[in-house]
PDB file of C-alpha atoms in Angstrom:
ATOM      1  CA  MET A   1    -148.972-196.567 160.763  1.00 75.00           C
ATOM      2  CA  ASP A   2    -145.678-194.191 161.309  1.00 85.00           C
ATOM      3  CA  PRO A   3    -146.109-191.422 158.465  1.00 90.00           C
ATOM      4  CA  GLY A   4    -142.429-191.460 158.993  1.00 90.00           C
ATOM      5  CA  TYR A   5    -142.161-194.977 156.836  1.00 92.00           C
ATOM      6  CA  ILE A   6    -144.759-193.905 154.232  1.00 93.00           C
ATOM      7  CA  ILE A   7    -142.942-190.659 153.485  1.00 93.00           C
ATOM      8  CA  ALA A   8    -139.579-192.407 153.206  1.00 90.00           C
ATOM      9  CA  GLY A   9    -141.223-194.940 150.972  1.00 90.00           C
ATOM     10  CA  LEU A  10    -142.699-192.203 148.754  1.00 92.00           C
ATOM     11  CA  ALA A  11    -139.275-190.485 148.272  1.00 88.00           C
ATOM     12  CA  VAL A  12    -137.278-193.475 147.703  1.00 86.00           C
ATOM     13  CA  GLY A  13    -139.820-194.722 145.346  1.00 86.00           C
ATOM     14  CA  PHE A  14    -139.747-191.396 143.334  1.00 88.00           C
ATOM     15  CA  ILE A  15    -135.818-191.720 143.151  1.00 83.00           C
ATOM     16  CA  VAL A  16    -135.941-195.370 141.975  1.00 80.00           C
ATOM     17  CA  GLY A  17    -138.484-194.632 139.054  1.00 81.00           C
ATOM     18  CA  LEU A  18    -136.724-191.496 137.749  1.00 80.00           C
ATOM     19  CA  THR A  19    -133.046-192.804 137.997  1.00 76.00           C
ATOM     20  CA  GLY A  20    -132.970-196.453 138.611  1.00 73.00           C
ATOM     21  CA  VAL A  21    -130.777-196.398 141.638  1.00 70.00           C
ATOM     22  CA  GLY A  22    -131.059-195.614 145.464  1.00 65.00           C
ATOM     23  CA  GLY A  23    -133.270-198.391 146.468  1.00 70.00           C
ATOM     24  CA  GLY A  24    -131.318-200.132 148.980  1.00 69.00           C
ATOM     25  CA  SER A  25    -128.777-197.796 148.898  1.00 69.00           C
ATOM     26  CA  LEU A  26    -131.010-195.106 150.445  1.00 74.00           C
ATOM     27  CA  MET A  27    -133.708-197.355 152.224  1.00 82.00           C
ATOM     28  CA  THR A  28    -131.258-199.616 154.162  1.00 75.00           C
ATOM     29  CA  PRO A  29    -129.813-196.677 155.894  1.00 75.00           C
ATOM     30  CA  ILE A  30    -133.085-195.185 156.435  1.00 81.00           C
ATOM     31  CA  LEU A  31    -134.289-198.221 158.005  1.00 85.00           C
ATOM     32  CA  LEU A  32    -131.138-198.151 160.417  1.00 77.00           C
ATOM     33  CA  TRP A  33    -131.615-194.508 161.183  1.00 81.00           C
ATOM     34  CA  PHE A  34    -135.408-195.411 162.261  1.00 87.00           C
ATOM     35  CA  GLY A  35    -133.750-197.995 164.580  1.00 83.00           C
ATOM     36  CA  ILE A  36    -134.882-201.128 162.557  1.00 85.00           C
ATOM     37  CA  ASN A  37    -132.614-204.212 163.393  1.00 79.00           C
ATOM     38  CA  PRO A  38    -129.641-204.561 160.401  1.00 74.00           C
ATOM     39  CA  ALA A  39    -130.824-207.944 159.610  1.00 74.00           C
ATOM     40  CA  THR A  40    -134.288-206.891 159.576  1.00 83.00           C
ATOM     41  CA  ALA A  41    -133.694-203.854 157.412  1.00 81.00           C
ATOM     42  CA  VAL A  42    -131.811-205.822 154.829  1.00 78.00           C
ATOM     43  CA  GLY A  43    -134.538-208.489 154.572  1.00 82.00           C
ATOM     44  CA  THR A  44    -137.310-205.853 154.635  1.00 87.00           C
ATOM     45  CA  ASP A  45    -135.519-203.857 152.065  1.00 84.00           C
ATOM     46  CA  LEU A  46    -135.038-206.303 149.594  1.00 84.00           C
ATOM     47  CA  LEU A  47    -138.914-207.547 149.196  1.00 88.00           C
ATOM     48  CA  TYR A  48    -139.774-203.476 149.506  1.00 87.00           C
ATOM     49  CA  ALA A  49    -137.350-203.131 146.356  1.00 83.00           C
ATOM     50  CA  CYS A  50    -138.917-206.141 144.609  1.00 87.00           C
ATOM     51  CA  ILE A  51    -142.581-204.998 144.639  1.00 88.00           C
ATOM     52  CA  THR A  52    -141.603-201.174 144.223  1.00 83.00           C
ATOM     53  CA  LYS A  53    -139.903-202.066 141.282  1.00 84.00           C
ATOM     54  CA  MET A  54    -142.516-204.381 139.813  1.00 87.00           C
ATOM     55  CA  GLY A  55    -144.623-201.181 139.302  1.00 81.00           C
ATOM     56  CA  GLY A  56    -141.679-199.238 137.517  1.00 83.00           C
ATOM     57  CA  VAL A  57    -141.339-202.475 135.305  1.00 89.00           C
ATOM     58  CA  TRP A  58    -144.871-202.013 133.958  1.00 86.00           C
ATOM     59  CA  VAL A  59    -144.324-198.271 133.007  1.00 84.00           C
ATOM     60  CA  HIS A  60    -140.741-198.680 131.603  1.00 85.00           C
ATOM     61  CA  HIS A  61    -142.142-201.559 129.422  1.00 89.00           C
ATOM     62  CA  LYS A  62    -145.176-199.438 128.246  1.00 87.00           C
ATOM     63  CA  HIS A  63    -142.722-196.952 127.113  1.00 85.00           C
ATOM     64  CA  LYS A  64    -140.265-199.430 125.745  1.00 88.00           C
ATOM     65  CA  HIS A  65    -137.529-198.427 127.886  1.00 87.00           C
ATOM     66  CA  ILE A  66    -136.686-202.291 128.781  1.00 92.00           C
ATOM     67  CA  ASP A  67    -133.898-204.481 126.718  1.00 92.00           C
ATOM     68  CA  TRP A  68    -135.189-207.877 127.701  1.00 94.00           C
ATOM     69  CA  ARG A  69    -132.258-209.844 126.375  1.00 93.00           C
ATOM     70  CA  ILE A  70    -130.035-207.863 128.672  1.00 94.00           C
ATOM     71  CA  THR A  71    -132.676-208.612 131.608  1.00 95.00           C
ATOM     72  CA  LYS A  72    -132.565-212.242 131.036  1.00 95.00           C
ATOM     73  CA  LEU A  73    -128.956-212.923 130.568  1.00 95.00           C
ATOM     74  CA  LEU A  74    -128.461-211.055 134.200  1.00 95.00           C
ATOM     75  CA  ALA A  75    -131.076-212.761 135.741  1.00 95.00           C
ATOM     76  CA  ILE A  76    -129.617-216.213 134.575  1.00 96.00           C
ATOM     77  CA  GLY A  77    -126.445-215.405 136.629  1.00 96.00           C
ATOM     78  CA  SER A  78    -128.049-213.317 139.424  1.00 94.00           C
ATOM     79  CA  VAL A  79    -131.038-215.490 140.465  1.00 95.00           C
ATOM     80  CA  PRO A  80    -128.976-218.667 141.141  1.00 96.00           C
ATOM     81  CA  ALA A  81    -125.997-216.912 142.592  1.00 95.00           C
ATOM     82  CA  SER A  82    -128.721-215.269 145.220  1.00 91.00           C
ATOM     83  CA  LEU A  83    -130.306-218.268 145.944  1.00 92.00           C
ATOM     84  CA  LEU A  84    -126.907-220.406 146.665  1.00 92.00           C
ATOM     85  CA  THR A  85    -125.847-217.069 148.955  1.00 87.00           C
ATOM     86  CA  VAL A  86    -129.112-217.603 150.889  1.00 84.00           C
ATOM     87  CA  ILE A  87    -128.382-221.168 151.230  1.00 86.00           C
ATOM     88  CA  VAL A  88    -124.980-220.598 152.554  1.00 84.00           C
ATOM     89  CA  LEU A  89    -125.886-217.893 155.022  1.00 75.00           C
ATOM     90  CA  HIS A  90    -128.602-220.006 156.589  1.00 76.00           C
ATOM     91  CA  TYR A  91    -126.470-223.402 156.769  1.00 78.00           C
ATOM     92  CA  LEU A  92    -123.210-221.891 157.827  1.00 72.00           C
ATOM     93  CA  GLN A  93    -124.305-218.971 159.668  1.00 65.00           C
ATOM     94  CA  LEU A  94    -121.767-216.733 158.634  1.00 58.00           C
ATOM     95  CA  ASP A  95    -120.979-213.567 159.888  1.00 59.00           C
ATOM     96  CA  THR A  96    -121.619-210.694 157.305  1.00 56.00           C
ATOM     97  CA  GLN A  97    -120.783-207.722 158.752  1.00 63.00           C
ATOM     98  CA  ALA A  98    -117.137-207.272 157.696  1.00 60.00           C
ATOM     99  CA  ALA A  99    -117.946-208.482 154.444  1.00 57.00           C
ATOM    100  CA  ASN A 100    -120.920-205.816 154.116  1.00 61.00           C
ATOM    101  CA  SER A 101    -118.713-203.027 155.458  1.00 67.00           C
ATOM    102  CA  LEU A 102    -116.080-203.593 152.519  1.00 60.00           C
ATOM    103  CA  ILE A 103    -118.919-204.209 149.926  1.00 58.00           C
ATOM    104  CA  LYS A 104    -120.212-200.853 150.903  1.00 69.00           C
ATOM    105  CA  VAL A 105    -116.951-199.160 150.658  1.00 73.00           C
ATOM    106  CA  MET A 106    -116.108-200.569 147.049  1.00 65.00           C
ATOM    107  CA  LEU A 107    -119.548-199.889 145.952  1.00 64.00           C
ATOM    108  CA  GLY A 108    -119.126-196.241 147.060  1.00 74.00           C
ATOM    109  CA  PHE A 109    -116.019-195.687 145.216  1.00 76.00           C
ATOM    110  CA  ALA A 110    -117.710-197.753 142.165  1.00 67.00           C
ATOM    111  CA  LEU A 111    -120.771-195.463 142.103  1.00 71.00           C
ATOM    112  CA  ILE A 112    -118.533-191.902 142.273  1.00 81.00           C
ATOM    113  CA  LEU A 113    -116.491-193.246 139.245  1.00 73.00           C
ATOM    114  CA  THR A 114    -119.785-194.367 137.523  1.00 69.00           C
ATOM    115  CA  ALA A 115    -121.399-191.217 138.262  1.00 78.00           C
ATOM    116  CA  LEU A 116    -118.333-189.367 136.145  1.00 80.00           C
ATOM    117  CA  ALA A 117    -118.526-192.076 133.464  1.00 73.00           C
ATOM    118  CA  ILE A 118    -122.303-191.491 133.008  1.00 71.00           C
ATOM    119  CA  LEU A 119    -122.023-187.462 133.104  1.00 78.00           C
ATOM    120  CA  PHE A 120    -119.156-187.745 130.591  1.00 79.00           C
ATOM    121  CA  LYS A 121    -120.741-190.406 128.525  1.00 69.00           C
ATOM    122  CA  PRO A 122    -120.542-188.260 125.243  1.00 72.00           C
ATOM    123  CA  TRP A 123    -116.945-188.030 125.544  1.00 79.00           C
ATOM    124  CA  ILE A 124    -116.447-191.501 126.594  1.00 69.00           C
ATOM    125  CA  LEU A 125    -118.272-193.088 123.627  1.00 64.00           C
ATOM    126  CA  ARG A 126    -115.956-191.038 121.280  1.00 71.00           C
ATOM    127  CA  GLN A 127    -112.922-192.360 122.821  1.00 72.00           C
ATOM    128  CA  ILE A 128    -114.286-196.036 122.610  1.00 63.00           C
ATOM    129  CA  ALA A 129    -115.031-195.410 118.965  1.00 61.00           C
ATOM    130  CA  ARG A 130    -111.568-194.072 118.475  1.00 70.00           C
ATOM    131  CA  PHE A 131    -109.628-196.718 120.186  1.00 67.00           C
ATOM    132  CA  MET A 132    -111.589-199.736 120.472  1.00 60.00           C
ATOM    133  CA  PRO A 133    -112.857-201.832 117.494  1.00 62.00           C
ATOM    134  CA  ALA A 134    -116.296-201.268 116.195  1.00 57.00           C
ATOM    135  CA  ARG A 135    -118.718-203.991 117.592  1.00 62.00           C
ATOM    136  CA  PRO A 136    -121.753-205.027 115.496  1.00 62.00           C
ATOM    137  CA  GLU A 137    -125.302-203.229 116.008  1.00 56.00           C
ATOM    138  CA  GLY A 138    -127.218-205.156 118.767  1.00 64.00           C
ATOM    139  CA  TYR A 139    -124.043-207.048 119.865  1.00 71.00           C
ATOM    140  CA  ILE A 140    -124.379-208.843 123.440  1.00 78.00           C
ATOM    141  CA  PRO A 141    -121.579-210.033 125.259  1.00 86.00           C
ATOM    142  CA  THR A 142    -123.413-213.184 126.780  1.00 91.00           C
ATOM    143  CA  LYS A 143    -120.649-214.707 128.943  1.00 92.00           C
ATOM    144  CA  ALA A 144    -119.918-211.140 130.369  1.00 92.00           C
ATOM    145  CA  THR A 145    -123.359-210.174 130.932  1.00 94.00           C
ATOM    146  CA  VAL A 146    -124.200-213.785 133.108  1.00 96.00           C
ATOM    147  CA  PHE A 147    -120.956-213.431 135.011  1.00 95.00           C
ATOM    148  CA  THR A 148    -122.093-210.030 135.922  1.00 93.00           C
ATOM    149  CA  GLY A 149    -125.567-211.312 137.158  1.00 94.00           C
ATOM    150  CA  VAL A 150    -123.512-213.519 139.340  1.00 95.00           C
ATOM    151  CA  VAL A 151    -121.733-211.110 141.089  1.00 91.00           C
ATOM    152  CA  LEU A 152    -124.718-208.800 141.654  1.00 90.00           C
ATOM    153  CA  GLY A 153    -126.581-211.623 143.077  1.00 91.00           C
ATOM    154  CA  VAL A 154    -124.289-212.616 145.651  1.00 87.00           C
ATOM    155  CA  ILE A 155    -123.417-208.702 146.685  1.00 83.00           C
ATOM    156  CA  VAL A 156    -127.142-207.884 146.448  1.00 82.00           C
ATOM    157  CA  THR A 157    -128.119-210.905 149.049  1.00 82.00           C
ATOM    158  CA  LEU A 158    -125.423-209.930 151.319  1.00 77.00           C
ATOM    159  CA  SER A 159    -126.350-206.346 151.686  1.00 72.00           C
ATOM    160  CA  SER A 160    -129.609-205.403 149.829  1.00 69.00           C
ATOM    161  CA  ILE A 161    -127.333-202.719 148.163  1.00 71.00           C
ATOM    162  CA  GLY A 162    -126.434-202.575 144.566  1.00 67.00           C
ATOM    163  CA  ALA A 163    -129.466-203.860 142.740  1.00 69.00           C
ATOM    164  CA  GLY A 164    -129.883-200.527 141.394  1.00 72.00           C
ATOM    165  CA  ALA A 165    -126.646-198.837 141.752  1.00 70.00           C
ATOM    166  CA  LEU A 166    -124.312-201.568 140.817  1.00 74.00           C
ATOM    167  CA  GLY A 167    -126.587-202.798 138.270  1.00 81.00           C
ATOM    168  CA  THR A 168    -126.550-199.479 136.368  1.00 79.00           C
ATOM    169  CA  LEU A 169    -122.820-199.417 136.526  1.00 76.00           C
ATOM    170  CA  ALA A 170    -122.529-202.855 135.080  1.00 82.00           C
ATOM    171  CA  ILE A 171    -125.083-202.318 132.246  1.00 86.00           C
ATOM    172  CA  PHE A 172    -123.699-199.027 131.435  1.00 83.00           C
ATOM    173  CA  ALA A 173    -120.061-200.634 131.220  1.00 81.00           C
ATOM    174  CA  LEU A 174    -121.317-203.477 129.289  1.00 86.00           C
ATOM    175  CA  TYR A 175    -123.592-201.484 126.923  1.00 87.00           C
ATOM    176  CA  PRO A 176    -122.322-197.762 126.654  1.00 81.00           C
ATOM    177  CA  LEU A 177    -124.330-197.368 123.775  1.00 80.00           C
ATOM    178  CA  LEU A 178    -127.532-198.007 125.480  1.00 84.00           C
ATOM    179  CA  PRO A 179    -129.498-194.503 125.820  1.00 85.00           C
ATOM    180  CA  THR A 180    -130.260-193.383 129.519  1.00 81.00           C
ATOM    181  CA  ALA A 181    -133.593-194.260 129.467  1.00 84.00           C
ATOM    182  CA  ARG A 182    -133.281-197.909 128.466  1.00 89.00           C
ATOM    183  CA  LEU A 183    -130.453-197.912 131.062  1.00 86.00           C
ATOM    184  CA  VAL A 184    -132.954-197.245 133.922  1.00 84.00           C
ATOM    185  CA  GLY A 185    -135.507-199.418 132.729  1.00 89.00           C
ATOM    186  CA  THR A 186    -133.509-202.692 132.122  1.00 91.00           C
ATOM    187  CA  GLU A 187    -131.928-202.255 135.525  1.00 88.00           C
ATOM    188  CA  ILE A 188    -135.232-202.064 137.325  1.00 87.00           C
ATOM    189  CA  ALA A 189    -136.604-204.862 135.335  1.00 92.00           C
ATOM    190  CA  HIS A 190    -133.505-207.022 136.481  1.00 92.00           C
ATOM    191  CA  ALA A 191    -133.655-206.014 140.003  1.00 89.00           C
ATOM    192  CA  VAL A 192    -137.527-207.781 140.663  1.00 91.00           C
ATOM    193  CA  PRO A 193    -136.402-211.094 140.091  1.00 92.00           C
ATOM    194  CA  LEU A 194    -132.901-210.688 142.015  1.00 91.00           C
ATOM    195  CA  THR A 195    -134.520-209.173 144.864  1.00 88.00           C
ATOM    196  CA  LEU A 196    -137.518-211.345 145.132  1.00 91.00           C
ATOM    197  CA  VAL A 197    -135.354-214.282 145.621  1.00 90.00           C
ATOM    198  CA  ALA A 198    -133.108-212.580 148.346  1.00 86.00           C
ATOM    199  CA  GLY A 199    -135.995-211.244 150.012  1.00 86.00           C
ATOM    200  CA  LEU A 200    -137.628-214.596 150.237  1.00 89.00           C
ATOM    201  CA  GLY A 201    -134.663-216.405 151.536  1.00 85.00           C
ATOM    202  CA  HIS A 202    -134.013-213.457 153.952  1.00 79.00           C
ATOM    203  CA  ALA A 203    -137.929-213.962 155.210  1.00 85.00           C
ATOM    204  CA  SER A 204    -137.423-217.703 155.431  1.00 83.00           C
ATOM    205  CA  MET A 205    -134.510-216.676 158.194  1.00 79.00           C
ATOM    206  CA  GLY A 206    -137.120-214.261 160.087  1.00 80.00           C
ATOM    207  CA  ASN A 207    -135.290-211.234 158.857  1.00 77.00           C
ATOM    208  CA  MET A 208    -138.551-209.565 157.945  1.00 86.00           C
ATOM    209  CA  ASP A 209    -141.139-207.138 159.479  1.00 89.00           C
ATOM    210  CA  TYR A 210    -144.441-207.097 157.219  1.00 91.00           C
ATOM    211  CA  GLY A 211    -145.867-204.545 159.124  1.00 92.00           C
ATOM    212  CA  LEU A 212    -143.022-202.098 158.195  1.00 92.00           C
ATOM    213  CA  LEU A 213    -143.122-203.270 154.288  1.00 92.00           C
ATOM    214  CA  VAL A 214    -146.760-202.715 154.215  1.00 93.00           C
ATOM    215  CA  GLN A 215    -146.208-198.937 155.322  1.00 94.00           C
ATOM    216  CA  LEU A 216    -143.163-198.479 152.815  1.00 92.00           C
ATOM    217  CA  LEU A 217    -145.086-199.915 149.841  1.00 92.00           C
ATOM    218  CA  ILE A 218    -147.934-197.503 150.760  1.00 94.00           C
ATOM    219  CA  GLY A 219    -145.643-194.504 149.731  1.00 92.00           C
ATOM    220  CA  SER A 220    -143.496-196.256 147.382  1.00 89.00           C
ATOM    221  CA  LEU A 221    -145.842-197.632 144.727  1.00 88.00           C
ATOM    222  CA  PRO A 222    -147.280-193.983 143.647  1.00 91.00           C
ATOM    223  CA  GLY A 223    -143.513-192.813 143.919  1.00 90.00           C
ATOM    224  CA  ILE A 224    -142.021-195.037 141.587  1.00 86.00           C
ATOM    225  CA  TRP A 225    -145.225-194.681 139.106  1.00 87.00           C
ATOM    226  CA  LEU A 226    -144.551-190.816 139.226  1.00 89.00           C
ATOM    227  CA  GLY A 227    -140.832-191.285 138.703  1.00 85.00           C
ATOM    228  CA  SER A 228    -140.998-193.718 135.873  1.00 82.00           C
ATOM    229  CA  HIS A 229    -143.441-191.644 133.939  1.00 82.00           C
ATOM    230  CA  LEU A 230    -141.158-188.861 134.260  1.00 83.00           C
ATOM    231  CA  THR A 231    -138.113-190.543 132.822  1.00 75.00           C
ATOM    232  CA  ARG A 232    -139.778-190.620 129.574  1.00 69.00           C
ATOM    233  CA  ARG A 233    -140.417-186.954 129.694  1.00 74.00           C
ATOM    234  CA  VAL A 234    -137.139-185.944 131.020  1.00 73.00           C
ATOM    235  CA  ALA A 235    -134.738-185.106 128.063  1.00 66.00           C
ATOM    236  CA  GLU A 236    -131.528-187.199 128.003  1.00 63.00           C
ATOM    237  CA  ARG A 237    -129.565-184.162 128.666  1.00 70.00           C
ATOM    238  CA  TRP A 238    -131.233-183.741 132.058  1.00 77.00           C
ATOM    239  CA  LEU A 239    -131.838-187.609 133.004  1.00 72.00           C
ATOM    240  CA  ARG A 240    -128.070-188.259 132.648  1.00 73.00           C
ATOM    241  CA  PRO A 241    -126.999-185.150 135.098  1.00 82.00           C
ATOM    242  CA  ALA A 242    -129.792-186.426 137.509  1.00 78.00           C
ATOM    243  CA  LEU A 243    -128.771-190.069 137.660  1.00 71.00           C
ATOM    244  CA  ALA A 244    -125.054-189.101 137.660  1.00 78.00           C
ATOM    245  CA  LEU A 245    -125.649-186.901 140.783  1.00 82.00           C
ATOM    246  CA  MET A 246    -127.801-189.575 142.828  1.00 75.00           C
ATOM    247  CA  MET A 247    -124.931-192.030 142.388  1.00 72.00           C
ATOM    248  CA  ALA A 248    -122.402-189.394 143.532  1.00 82.00           C
ATOM    249  CA  LEU A 249    -124.478-188.852 146.382  1.00 81.00           C
ATOM    250  CA  ILE A 250    -124.932-192.382 147.230  1.00 74.00           C
ATOM    251  CA  GLY A 251    -121.398-193.212 146.574  1.00 77.00           C
ATOM    252  CA  ALA A 252    -120.049-190.612 148.886  1.00 83.00           C
ATOM    253  CA  LYS A 253    -122.444-191.497 151.535  1.00 76.00           C
ATOM    254  CA  LEU A 254    -121.281-195.435 151.467  1.00 72.00           C
ATOM    255  CA  VAL A 255    -117.676-194.302 151.544  1.00 79.00           C
ATOM    256  CA  LEU A 256    -117.901-191.859 154.371  1.00 75.00           C
TER     257      LEU A 256
END
């Protein structure tokens, strides 16, 4: 047992529960810093994210912070895309290092832009109402949501990064009127099936350290439980800047 892994799991779990982002974007670099093999870090982090976020889903569902319609549409695209990506990686033995580097930089810039968008959400919504035709209440862009799920499935399976960060960006872009607490809860709910399929795929290729996984979960499950409860209690005006700050910090780390 290494206390460092448990503390890392606790910290990342709390951040994920509170903001919905930071799982792979934080945990994968932490594991690399600990000296874990990159392929093992990606595979272990994916299953870690899945199990951790299962605890968050229960809390967010209890507080009605999840839009299951959006979650289902994203999963319809992301789960098959993740499975196909795992199959390609397994049979073609593709070198994904260059692709991962490009994805991380692009994701970093996207996170910074998203942080600004979330921070200035009220102003953006006013501009949308001013220049774009009004959508009916409860409108769901079905095709765009499913396609977004496909993109998320490929990126998350390749790098373990983006299930929370890029997922939050996508949901905010498609559903700007969604309250921040529901944005966080919906993203966490969608990340569970996606990271489960991707994680099991990497495990089938031997990219998994189960002892490390258990130590991370010892810290992360209490952490995400606490963070998810605080999401309900933190006012929108405080949660939005917290989410924006997390995304900006992670984005800057990925770019630099």
